[in-house]
mmCIF file of C-alpha atoms in Angstrom:
data_model
loop_
_atom_site.group_PDB
_atom_site.id
_atom_site.type_symbol
_atom_site.label_atom_id
_atom_site.label_comp_id
_atom_site.label_asym_id
_atom_site.label_seq_id
_atom_site.Cartn_x
_atom_site.Cartn_y
_atom_site.Cartn_z
ATOM 1 C CA MET A 131 156.029 36.332 29.186
ATOM 2 C CA GLU A 132 158.592 37.524 30.926
ATOM 3 C CA ALA A 133 158.666 41.209 32.677
ATOM 4 C CA GLU A 134 161.195 44.039 30.926
ATOM 5 C CA PRO A 135 164.340 45.014 32.898
ATOM 6 C CA LEU A 136 164.307 48.072 35.195
ATOM 7 C CA ARG A 137 166.962 50.862 33.796
ATOM 8 C CA VAL A 138 167.814 52.850 36.705
ATOM 9 C CA GLU A 139 170.191 55.675 37.180
ATOM 10 C CA VAL A 140 173.600 55.377 38.664
ATOM 11 C CA ARG A 141 174.585 58.208 40.825
ATOM 12 C CA ASP A 142 177.729 58.970 43.017
ATOM 13 C CA ARG A 143 177.573 60.811 46.727
ATOM 14 C CA ARG A 144 176.740 63.947 45.515
ATOM 15 C CA ASN A 145 173.589 62.988 43.458
ATOM 16 C CA GLN A 146 174.202 63.398 40.646
ATOM 17 C CA PRO A 147 173.375 60.781 37.971
ATOM 18 C CA VAL A 148 177.057 59.084 36.296
ATOM 19 C CA GLY A 149 175.504 56.155 34.234
ATOM 20 C CA GLU A 150 173.048 53.681 33.996
ATOM 21 C CA LEU A 151 171.986 50.240 35.098
ATOM 22 C CA GLU A 152 169.747 47.394 33.477
ATOM 23 C CA LEU A 153 167.714 45.141 36.050
ATOM 24 C CA PRO A 154 166.357 41.712 35.740
ATOM 25 C CA GLY A 155 162.532 42.621 35.449
ATOM 26 C CA GLU A 156 161.378 39.302 37.425
ATOM 27 C CA ILE A 157 162.717 40.863 40.455
ATOM 28 C CA PHE A 158 162.792 44.156 40.909
ATOM 29 C CA ARG A 159 159.016 44.287 38.614
ATOM 30 C CA GLY A 160 157.429 41.694 40.029
ATOM 31 C CA PRO A 161 154.692 41.148 41.952
ATOM 32 C CA VAL A 162 154.359 42.357 45.877
ATOM 33 C CA ARG A 163 152.737 39.517 47.931
ATOM 34 C CA ALA A 164 152.321 41.839 50.865
ATOM 35 C CA HIS A 165 150.703 37.779 52.294
ATOM 36 C CA LEU A 166 154.948 36.775 51.838
ATOM 37 C CA LEU A 167 156.338 39.822 53.397
ATOM 38 C CA TYR A 168 154.592 39.489 56.713
ATOM 39 C CA GLU A 169 155.657 36.074 57.016
ATOM 40 C CA ALA A 170 159.021 36.374 56.081
ATOM 41 C CA VAL A 171 158.652 40.010 58.851
ATOM 42 C CA LYS A 172 157.207 37.033 60.975
ATOM 43 C CA MET A 173 159.618 34.998 60.970
ATOM 44 C CA GLN A 174 163.166 37.145 61.228
ATOM 45 C CA GLN A 175 160.907 38.416 64.535
ATOM 46 C CA ALA A 176 160.554 35.359 65.443
ATOM 47 C CA ASN A 177 163.695 33.991 65.000
ATOM 48 C CA ARG A 178 165.323 37.042 67.286
ATOM 49 C CA ARG A 179 163.407 35.548 70.320
ATOM 50 C CA ALA A 180 165.483 34.769 72.913
ATOM 51 C CA GLY A 181 162.900 32.695 74.508
ATOM 52 C CA THR A 182 164.573 32.940 78.150
ATOM 53 C CA ALA A 183 161.151 33.710 80.025
ATOM 54 C CA SER A 184 161.115 31.579 82.802
ATOM 55 C CA THR A 185 158.898 30.763 85.823
ATOM 56 C CA LYS A 186 158.657 28.655 88.303
ATOM 57 C CA THR A 187 156.025 25.727 88.946
ATOM 58 C CA ARG A 188 156.016 23.688 92.406
ATOM 59 C CA GLY A 189 157.763 21.422 91.137
ATOM 60 C CA PHE A 190 161.280 24.483 91.288
ATOM 61 C CA VAL A 191 159.406 26.281 94.096
ATOM 62 C CA SER A 192 161.910 25.882 97.884
ATOM 63 C CA GLY A 193 159.497 24.801 100.616
ATOM 64 C CA GLY A 194 156.666 23.557 101.068
ATOM 65 C CA GLY A 195 157.431 20.077 102.157
ATOM 66 C CA ARG A 196 155.175 20.335 104.759
ATOM 67 C CA LYS A 197 151.650 20.559 105.897
ATOM 68 C CA PRO A 198 151.160 23.850 107.088
ATOM 69 C CA TRP A 199 148.389 22.305 109.976
ATOM 70 C CA ARG A 200 146.875 19.718 109.960
ATOM 71 C CA GLN A 201 143.511 18.263 107.327
ATOM 72 C CA LYS A 202 140.811 18.986 110.320
ATOM 73 C CA GLY A 203 139.682 20.713 113.239
ATOM 74 C CA THR A 204 141.483 23.881 113.477
ATOM 75 C CA GLY A 205 138.587 26.695 111.684
ATOM 76 C CA ARG A 206 141.072 27.572 108.484
ATOM 77 C CA ALA A 207 140.450 26.401 104.432
ATOM 78 C CA ARG A 208 142.701 22.713 104.383
ATOM 79 C CA ALA A 209 145.875 23.238 103.030
ATOM 80 C CA GLY A 210 148.862 20.412 102.218
ATOM 81 C CA SER A 211 151.521 23.269 101.164
ATOM 82 C CA ILE A 212 153.324 26.421 101.867
ATOM 83 C CA ARG A 213 154.109 26.754 97.942
ATOM 84 C CA SER A 214 150.459 26.554 96.159
ATOM 85 C CA PRO A 215 149.930 28.629 93.468
ATOM 86 C CA LEU A 216 147.564 30.552 95.369
ATOM 87 C CA TRP A 217 149.653 31.601 98.094
ATOM 88 C CA VAL A 218 152.342 34.421 98.283
ATOM 89 C CA GLY A 219 155.644 33.717 97.729
ATOM 90 C CA GLY A 220 154.225 30.176 95.741
ATOM 91 C CA ALA A 221 154.537 28.804 92.063
ATOM 92 C CA THR A 222 153.721 29.636 88.836
ATOM 93 C CA VAL A 223 150.600 27.920 87.085
ATOM 94 C CA PHE A 224 151.208 27.544 83.231
ATOM 95 C CA GLY A 225 154.174 29.948 83.694
ATOM 96 C CA PRO A 226 156.473 30.544 80.287
ATOM 97 C CA GLN A 227 158.768 28.267 80.378
ATOM 98 C CA PRO A 228 162.295 28.441 78.107
ATOM 99 C CA ARG A 229 161.587 27.929 75.215
ATOM 100 C CA ASP A 230 162.973 28.070 71.222
ATOM 101 C CA TYR A 231 160.545 30.794 68.885
ATOM 102 C CA SER A 232 163.002 30.183 65.618
ATOM 103 C CA TYR A 233 161.298 28.087 62.883
ATOM 104 C CA ARG A 234 161.971 28.444 58.605
ATOM 105 C CA MET A 235 159.775 29.366 55.399
ATOM 106 C CA PRO A 236 160.111 27.378 52.527
ATOM 107 C CA GLN A 237 163.934 28.434 50.378
ATOM 108 C CA SER A 238 160.946 29.637 47.085
ATOM 109 C CA ALA A 239 158.989 31.563 49.707
ATOM 110 C CA ARG A 240 162.054 33.507 51.337
ATOM 111 C CA ARG A 241 163.410 34.630 48.304
ATOM 112 C CA SER A 242 160.130 35.404 47.092
ATOM 113 C CA ALA A 243 159.526 37.908 49.889
ATOM 114 C CA LEU A 244 162.668 38.841 48.468
ATOM 115 C CA GLN A 245 162.108 39.574 46.029
ATOM 116 C CA ALA A 246 158.689 41.435 46.392
ATOM 117 C CA ALA A 247 160.453 44.501 49.619
ATOM 118 C CA LEU A 248 163.014 44.791 45.697
ATOM 119 C CA ALA A 249 159.840 45.455 43.983
ATOM 120 C CA LEU A 250 158.184 47.258 46.802
ATOM 121 C CA LYS A 251 161.326 49.940 46.947
ATOM 122 C CA ALA A 252 161.922 49.744 43.669
ATOM 123 C CA ARG A 253 157.814 50.994 42.776
ATOM 124 C CA GLU A 254 157.952 53.260 45.233
ATOM 125 C CA ASN A 255 161.237 55.251 43.796
ATOM 126 C CA ARG A 256 162.851 54.151 47.524
ATOM 127 C CA LEU A 257 165.314 51.846 45.494
ATOM 128 C CA LEU A 258 169.092 53.683 44.764
ATOM 129 C CA ILE A 259 172.275 52.938 43.112
ATOM 130 C CA LEU A 260 175.395 54.661 43.848
ATOM 131 C CA ASP A 261 178.573 53.760 42.152
ATOM 132 C CA ARG A 262 180.541 53.462 45.362
ATOM 133 C CA ILE A 263 179.126 54.051 49.331
ATOM 134 C CA GLU A 264 182.051 55.140 51.457
ATOM 135 C CA VAL A 265 182.922 57.167 54.428
ATOM 136 C CA GLU A 266 185.981 59.529 54.498
ATOM 137 C CA GLY A 267 186.340 58.498 57.756
ATOM 138 C CA MET A 268 185.340 56.367 60.980
ATOM 139 C CA LYS A 269 183.148 58.268 62.411
ATOM 140 C CA THR A 270 179.859 58.933 62.656
ATOM 141 C CA LYS A 271 179.143 63.474 60.709
ATOM 142 C CA HIS A 272 180.960 61.109 57.523
ATOM 143 C CA VAL A 273 177.980 59.370 57.446
ATOM 144 C CA VAL A 274 175.935 62.325 58.563
ATOM 145 C CA GLN A 275 177.368 64.535 55.031
ATOM 146 C CA LEU A 276 176.489 61.359 52.901
ATOM 147 C CA MET A 277 172.909 61.349 54.019
ATOM 148 C CA ARG A 278 172.358 64.991 53.677
ATOM 149 C CA ASP A 279 174.483 65.147 49.373
ATOM 150 C CA LEU A 280 171.576 61.653 49.426
ATOM 151 C CA GLY A 281 168.886 63.501 50.906
ATOM 152 C CA LEU A 282 167.795 60.776 53.364
ATOM 153 C CA ARG A 283 166.465 60.455 56.112
ATOM 154 C CA SER A 284 166.310 56.635 56.627
ATOM 155 C CA ALA A 285 168.683 53.804 54.541
ATOM 156 C CA LEU A 286 169.890 50.625 54.494
ATOM 157 C CA PHE A 287 173.034 50.851 52.335
ATOM 158 C CA VAL A 288 173.981 47.213 50.952
ATOM 159 C CA ILE A 289 177.681 47.008 49.912
ATOM 160 C CA PRO A 290 179.501 44.168 47.915
ATOM 161 C CA SER A 291 182.003 43.096 50.920
ATOM 162 C CA ALA A 292 182.865 43.835 54.298
ATOM 163 C CA ASP A 293 183.571 47.868 54.964
ATOM 164 C CA PRO A 294 185.174 48.232 58.261
ATOM 165 C CA VAL A 295 185.259 52.075 58.281
ATOM 166 C CA LEU A 296 181.888 52.789 56.790
ATOM 167 C CA GLU A 297 179.940 49.996 59.421
ATOM 168 C CA ASN A 298 181.586 51.343 62.102
ATOM 169 C CA ALA A 299 180.745 54.714 60.755
ATOM 170 C CA ALA A 300 177.364 53.653 60.251
ATOM 171 C CA ARG A 301 176.563 51.608 63.792
ATOM 172 C CA ASN A 302 175.605 54.455 66.065
ATOM 173 C CA LEU A 303 172.898 56.152 63.415
ATOM 174 C CA PRO A 304 169.419 54.643 64.756
ATOM 175 C CA HIS A 305 167.920 55.244 61.209
ATOM 176 C CA VAL A 306 170.948 53.894 59.250
ATOM 177 C CA LYS A 307 172.082 50.483 59.115
ATOM 178 C CA VAL A 308 174.824 48.977 56.692
ATOM 179 C CA LEU A 309 174.587 45.700 54.955
ATOM 180 C CA ARG A 310 176.615 42.830 53.154
ATOM 181 C CA ALA A 311 174.945 41.500 49.622
ATOM 182 C CA GLU A 312 174.714 38.399 51.397
ATOM 183 C CA GLY A 313 172.682 39.886 54.352
ATOM 184 C CA THR A 314 169.898 41.283 53.325
ATOM 185 C CA ASN A 315 166.416 40.614 54.065
ATOM 186 C CA VAL A 316 162.431 41.776 54.310
ATOM 187 C CA LEU A 317 163.029 42.637 57.571
ATOM 188 C CA ASP A 318 165.807 45.206 57.081
ATOM 189 C CA LEU A 319 164.744 46.667 53.742
ATOM 190 C CA LEU A 320 161.189 47.536 55.132
ATOM 191 C CA ARG A 321 161.389 48.940 58.005
ATOM 192 C CA TYR A 322 164.180 52.053 56.869
ATOM 193 C CA GLU A 323 162.599 53.874 53.628
ATOM 194 C CA HIS A 324 165.568 53.706 51.533
ATOM 195 C CA ALA A 325 167.474 51.628 50.377
ATOM 196 C CA VAL A 326 170.793 53.057 48.544
ATOM 197 C CA ILE A 327 172.722 49.370 46.777
ATOM 198 C CA ALA A 328 176.508 49.830 46.263
ATOM 199 C CA ARG A 329 177.086 49.157 42.025
ATOM 200 C CA ASP A 330 179.227 45.852 43.206
ATOM 201 C CA ALA A 331 176.360 44.425 45.498
ATOM 202 C CA VAL A 332 173.904 44.680 42.636
ATOM 203 C CA GLY A 333 175.022 41.404 41.072
ATOM 204 C CA PRO A 334 175.653 39.382 44.597
ATOM 205 C CA LEU A 335 172.384 40.302 45.499
ATOM 206 C CA ILE A 336 170.423 39.766 42.359
ATOM 207 C CA GLU A 337 172.048 35.743 42.953
ATOM 208 C CA ARG A 338 170.241 35.963 46.674
ATOM 209 C CA ALA A 339 166.796 36.892 45.524
ATOM 210 C CA ARG A 340 166.704 34.046 43.078
#
């Protein structure tokens, strides 16, 4: 049985209702699968790891080619190299080496996780549809004022296409992020308290989640 559509108010930048919009129920009323959210976040964080940690094994530490003293007769423990892992300045045993941590979930699982994140925002009443998301100029204060007008502390703004003015005005605010619809992801939806979606971005966002 198909889920009922979700009807939400469309608001302006002053947080006043200016209309209504119908969202597909299979996305915004769907089940919130916590295990898929966990897997999606873990995948994104793993893909962001640099994987550049590197230590020197015995093959990479310079020096130590000569045996420091003869095997017997000195009264000291036998030693074959001054670059032994037991010595100061020696090599590292089983230390980290550069590697690629990235992996991919199946496409159907990624889409289901995105649907679950959107459904969670809708269920918690943390989903806001604006008729337009725009600011007067490329200054942080304009985004701060927009957040005040909407009564928000932390928000992910989803826009339909590139908007250099808004993107640059928001980049210095730690609790605000601007994403284009095609870049919407589970990690950012969960990281910010509210998801603020431009009316024109709803269509591309739905296509991405299907």
